[in-house]
């Protein structure tokens, strides 16, 4: 069964850091490009960062460039999102996702992903 389990969310002050983790089942992880998404109340789900299957290619939404870093440990089947210099506008539920479409290398579009975790909440106070 495909499973993605996020952890590492919490409450921080603006300027602080958090590191999100996403543990993936082996069946999902090895053949999947991966992404982090977030959704704030009343807003659409937004692609934050994505990484290719081997980890050699990454992409970020403009608002987090230079502050967030996505990485993956293929030996441990784990995806990470290091978030630095957090801002109140970064507050949201964060989701990891796995995609298996063969013609996609990585993507910030939710439509490219087939598997989703349950999310971890990030709160940033000013």
PDB file of C-alpha atoms in Angstrom:
ATOM      1  CA  UNK A   1       0.000   0.000   0.000  1.00  0.00           C
ATOM      2  CA  UNK A   2       1.273   3.458  -0.893  1.00  0.00           C
ATOM      3  CA  UNK A   3       1.960   5.594   2.134  1.00  0.00           C
ATOM      4  CA  UNK A   4       3.413   9.045   2.664  1.00  0.00           C
ATOM      5  CA  UNK A   5       3.767  10.302   6.221  1.00  0.00           C
ATOM      6  CA  UNK A   6       4.842  13.862   6.941  1.00  0.00           C
ATOM      7  CA  UNK A   7       6.376  15.122  10.155  1.00  0.00           C
ATOM      8  CA  UNK A   8       8.276  18.117  11.464  1.00  0.00           C
ATOM      9  CA  UNK A   9       5.618  20.777  11.394  1.00  0.00           C
ATOM     10  CA  UNK A  10       5.095  23.109  14.287  1.00  0.00           C
ATOM     11  CA  UNK A  11       4.854  26.662  15.447  1.00  0.00           C
ATOM     12  CA  UNK A  12       7.744  29.090  15.037  1.00  0.00           C
ATOM     13  CA  UNK A  13       8.322  32.795  15.099  1.00  0.00           C
ATOM     14  CA  UNK A  14       9.014  34.716  11.922  1.00  0.00           C
ATOM     15  CA  UNK A  15      12.632  34.268  10.921  1.00  0.00           C
ATOM     16  CA  UNK A  16      12.796  30.795  12.386  1.00  0.00           C
ATOM     17  CA  UNK A  17      13.401  27.448  10.726  1.00  0.00           C
ATOM     18  CA  UNK A  18      11.702  24.099  10.434  1.00  0.00           C
ATOM     19  CA  UNK A  19      12.624  20.875   8.696  1.00  0.00           C
ATOM     20  CA  UNK A  20       9.808  18.793   7.311  1.00  0.00           C
ATOM     21  CA  UNK A  21      10.226  15.102   6.612  1.00  0.00           C
ATOM     22  CA  UNK A  22       8.161  12.716   4.536  1.00  0.00           C
ATOM     23  CA  UNK A  23       8.618   8.996   4.980  1.00  0.00           C
ATOM     24  CA  UNK A  24       7.556   7.054   1.918  1.00  0.00           C
ATOM     25  CA  UNK A  25       6.831   3.429   1.315  1.00  0.00           C
ATOM     26  CA  UNK A  26       9.514   1.787  -0.776  1.00  0.00           C
ATOM     27  CA  UNK A  27       7.068   0.944  -3.555  1.00  0.00           C
ATOM     28  CA  UNK A  28       6.307   4.631  -4.040  1.00  0.00           C
ATOM     29  CA  UNK A  29       9.581   6.255  -3.483  1.00  0.00           C
ATOM     30  CA  UNK A  30      12.088   4.731  -5.844  1.00  0.00           C
ATOM     31  CA  UNK A  31      10.151   5.402  -9.025  1.00  0.00           C
ATOM     32  CA  UNK A  32       8.643   8.736  -8.040  1.00  0.00           C
ATOM     33  CA  UNK A  33       9.404  12.374  -8.449  1.00  0.00           C
ATOM     34  CA  UNK A  34       8.422  14.107  -5.237  1.00  0.00           C
ATOM     35  CA  UNK A  35       7.026  17.432  -4.206  1.00  0.00           C
ATOM     36  CA  UNK A  36       6.017  19.589  -1.285  1.00  0.00           C
ATOM     37  CA  UNK A  37       2.768  21.502  -1.430  1.00  0.00           C
ATOM     38  CA  UNK A  38       0.975  23.786   0.969  1.00  0.00           C
ATOM     39  CA  UNK A  39      -2.549  24.958   1.480  1.00  0.00           C
ATOM     40  CA  UNK A  40      -3.675  27.814   3.667  1.00  0.00           C
ATOM     41  CA  UNK A  41      -7.317  28.237   4.703  1.00  0.00           C
ATOM     42  CA  UNK A  42      -9.382  29.586   1.845  1.00  0.00           C
ATOM     43  CA  UNK A  43      -6.586  29.208  -0.676  1.00  0.00           C
ATOM     44  CA  UNK A  44      -5.763  26.695  -3.370  1.00  0.00           C
ATOM     45  CA  UNK A  45      -3.083  24.086  -2.892  1.00  0.00           C
ATOM     46  CA  UNK A  46       0.250  25.531  -4.010  1.00  0.00           C
ATOM     47  CA  UNK A  47       3.363  23.753  -5.209  1.00  0.00           C
ATOM     48  CA  UNK A  48       6.303  24.795  -3.035  1.00  0.00           C
ATOM     49  CA  UNK A  49       9.195  22.622  -4.206  1.00  0.00           C
ATOM     50  CA  UNK A  50       9.765  19.534  -6.302  1.00  0.00           C
ATOM     51  CA  UNK A  51      12.616  17.136  -6.930  1.00  0.00           C
ATOM     52  CA  UNK A  52      13.379  14.589  -9.610  1.00  0.00           C
ATOM     53  CA  UNK A  53      13.638  10.866  -9.017  1.00  0.00           C
ATOM     54  CA  UNK A  54      17.391  10.869  -8.611  1.00  0.00           C
ATOM     55  CA  UNK A  55      17.491  14.179  -6.792  1.00  0.00           C
ATOM     56  CA  UNK A  56      19.527  15.949  -9.425  1.00  0.00           C
ATOM     57  CA  UNK A  57      16.885  18.451 -10.416  1.00  0.00           C
ATOM     58  CA  UNK A  58      14.855  20.724  -8.160  1.00  0.00           C
ATOM     59  CA  UNK A  59      12.432  23.576  -8.633  1.00  0.00           C
ATOM     60  CA  UNK A  60      10.809  26.072  -6.277  1.00  0.00           C
ATOM     61  CA  UNK A  61       7.985  28.504  -6.332  1.00  0.00           C
ATOM     62  CA  UNK A  62       9.305  32.054  -6.467  1.00  0.00           C
ATOM     63  CA  UNK A  63       8.177  33.033  -2.973  1.00  0.00           C
ATOM     64  CA  UNK A  64      10.426  30.449  -1.293  1.00  0.00           C
ATOM     65  CA  UNK A  65      13.529  30.598  -3.470  1.00  0.00           C
ATOM     66  CA  UNK A  66      16.630  31.158  -1.388  1.00  0.00           C
ATOM     67  CA  UNK A  67      14.809  30.219   1.830  1.00  0.00           C
ATOM     68  CA  UNK A  68      13.599  26.632   1.313  1.00  0.00           C
ATOM     69  CA  UNK A  69      15.552  23.610   0.197  1.00  0.00           C
ATOM     70  CA  UNK A  70      14.143  20.268  -0.933  1.00  0.00           C
ATOM     71  CA  UNK A  71      16.186  17.098  -0.751  1.00  0.00           C
ATOM     72  CA  UNK A  72      15.695  13.367  -0.732  1.00  0.00           C
ATOM     73  CA  UNK A  73      17.496  10.431   0.800  1.00  0.00           C
ATOM     74  CA  UNK A  74      16.830   7.539  -1.531  1.00  0.00           C
ATOM     75  CA  UNK A  75      18.485   5.063   0.802  1.00  0.00           C
ATOM     76  CA  UNK A  76      16.074   5.994   3.591  1.00  0.00           C
ATOM     77  CA  UNK A  77      13.026   6.622   1.378  1.00  0.00           C
ATOM     78  CA  UNK A  78      12.666  10.058   2.913  1.00  0.00           C
ATOM     79  CA  UNK A  79      11.931  13.475   1.475  1.00  0.00           C
ATOM     80  CA  UNK A  80      12.896  16.678   3.263  1.00  0.00           C
ATOM     81  CA  UNK A  81      12.028  20.345   3.134  1.00  0.00           C
ATOM     82  CA  UNK A  82      14.351  22.683   5.004  1.00  0.00           C
ATOM     83  CA  UNK A  83      12.556  25.945   5.610  1.00  0.00           C
ATOM     84  CA  UNK A  84      14.568  28.942   6.770  1.00  0.00           C
ATOM     85  CA  UNK A  85      13.670  32.586   7.332  1.00  0.00           C
ATOM     86  CA  UNK A  86      10.042  31.653   7.717  1.00  0.00           C
ATOM     87  CA  UNK A  87       7.434  34.331   7.190  1.00  0.00           C
ATOM     88  CA  UNK A  88       3.832  34.518   8.421  1.00  0.00           C
ATOM     89  CA  UNK A  89       2.685  33.964   4.841  1.00  0.00           C
ATOM     90  CA  UNK A  90       4.407  30.556   4.861  1.00  0.00           C
ATOM     91  CA  UNK A  91       1.886  29.305   7.414  1.00  0.00           C
ATOM     92  CA  UNK A  92      -0.183  26.471   5.955  1.00  0.00           C
ATOM     93  CA  UNK A  93      -0.754  22.766   5.960  1.00  0.00           C
ATOM     94  CA  UNK A  94       2.186  21.208   4.156  1.00  0.00           C
ATOM     95  CA  UNK A  95       1.805  18.027   2.134  1.00  0.00           C
ATOM     96  CA  UNK A  96       4.285  15.780   0.445  1.00  0.00           C
ATOM     97  CA  UNK A  97       3.314  14.075  -2.764  1.00  0.00           C
ATOM     98  CA  UNK A  98       4.664  11.418  -5.074  1.00  0.00           C
ATOM     99  CA  UNK A  99       4.226  11.250  -8.815  1.00  0.00           C
ATOM    100  CA  UNK A 100       4.855   8.372 -11.176  1.00  0.00           C
ATOM    101  CA  UNK A 101       4.033   9.708 -14.627  1.00  0.00           C
ATOM    102  CA  UNK A 102       6.879   8.530 -16.821  1.00  0.00           C
ATOM    103  CA  UNK A 103       6.997  11.707 -18.930  1.00  0.00           C
ATOM    104  CA  UNK A 104       7.335  14.012 -15.920  1.00  0.00           C
ATOM    105  CA  UNK A 105      10.707  14.747 -14.357  1.00  0.00           C
ATOM    106  CA  UNK A 106       9.390  17.042 -11.616  1.00  0.00           C
ATOM    107  CA  UNK A 107       6.494  19.427 -11.295  1.00  0.00           C
ATOM    108  CA  UNK A 108       4.896  22.050  -9.078  1.00  0.00           C
ATOM    109  CA  UNK A 109       1.450  21.199 -10.388  1.00  0.00           C
ATOM    110  CA  UNK A 110      -0.731  19.167  -8.029  1.00  0.00           C
ATOM    111  CA  UNK A 111      -2.257  17.440 -11.055  1.00  0.00           C
ATOM    112  CA  UNK A 112       1.051  15.696 -11.745  1.00  0.00           C
ATOM    113  CA  UNK A 113       0.935  13.778  -8.464  1.00  0.00           C
ATOM    114  CA  UNK A 114      -0.960  10.612  -7.670  1.00  0.00           C
ATOM    115  CA  UNK A 115      -0.149  10.027  -4.003  1.00  0.00           C
ATOM    116  CA  UNK A 116      -0.486  12.402  -1.081  1.00  0.00           C
ATOM    117  CA  UNK A 117       0.300  12.430   2.601  1.00  0.00           C
ATOM    118  CA  UNK A 118      -2.042  13.652   5.307  1.00  0.00           C
ATOM    119  CA  UNK A 119      -0.157  16.869   5.902  1.00  0.00           C
ATOM    120  CA  UNK A 120       1.705  18.589   8.703  1.00  0.00           C
ATOM    121  CA  UNK A 121       0.768  22.018  10.020  1.00  0.00           C
ATOM    122  CA  UNK A 122       3.199  24.933   9.959  1.00  0.00           C
ATOM    123  CA  UNK A 123       2.346  28.047  11.945  1.00  0.00           C
ATOM    124  CA  UNK A 124       4.471  31.189  11.803  1.00  0.00           C
ATOM    125  CA  UNK A 125       3.859  34.023  14.207  1.00  0.00           C
ATOM    126  CA  UNK A 126       4.969  37.580  13.563  1.00  0.00           C
TER     127      UNK A 126
END
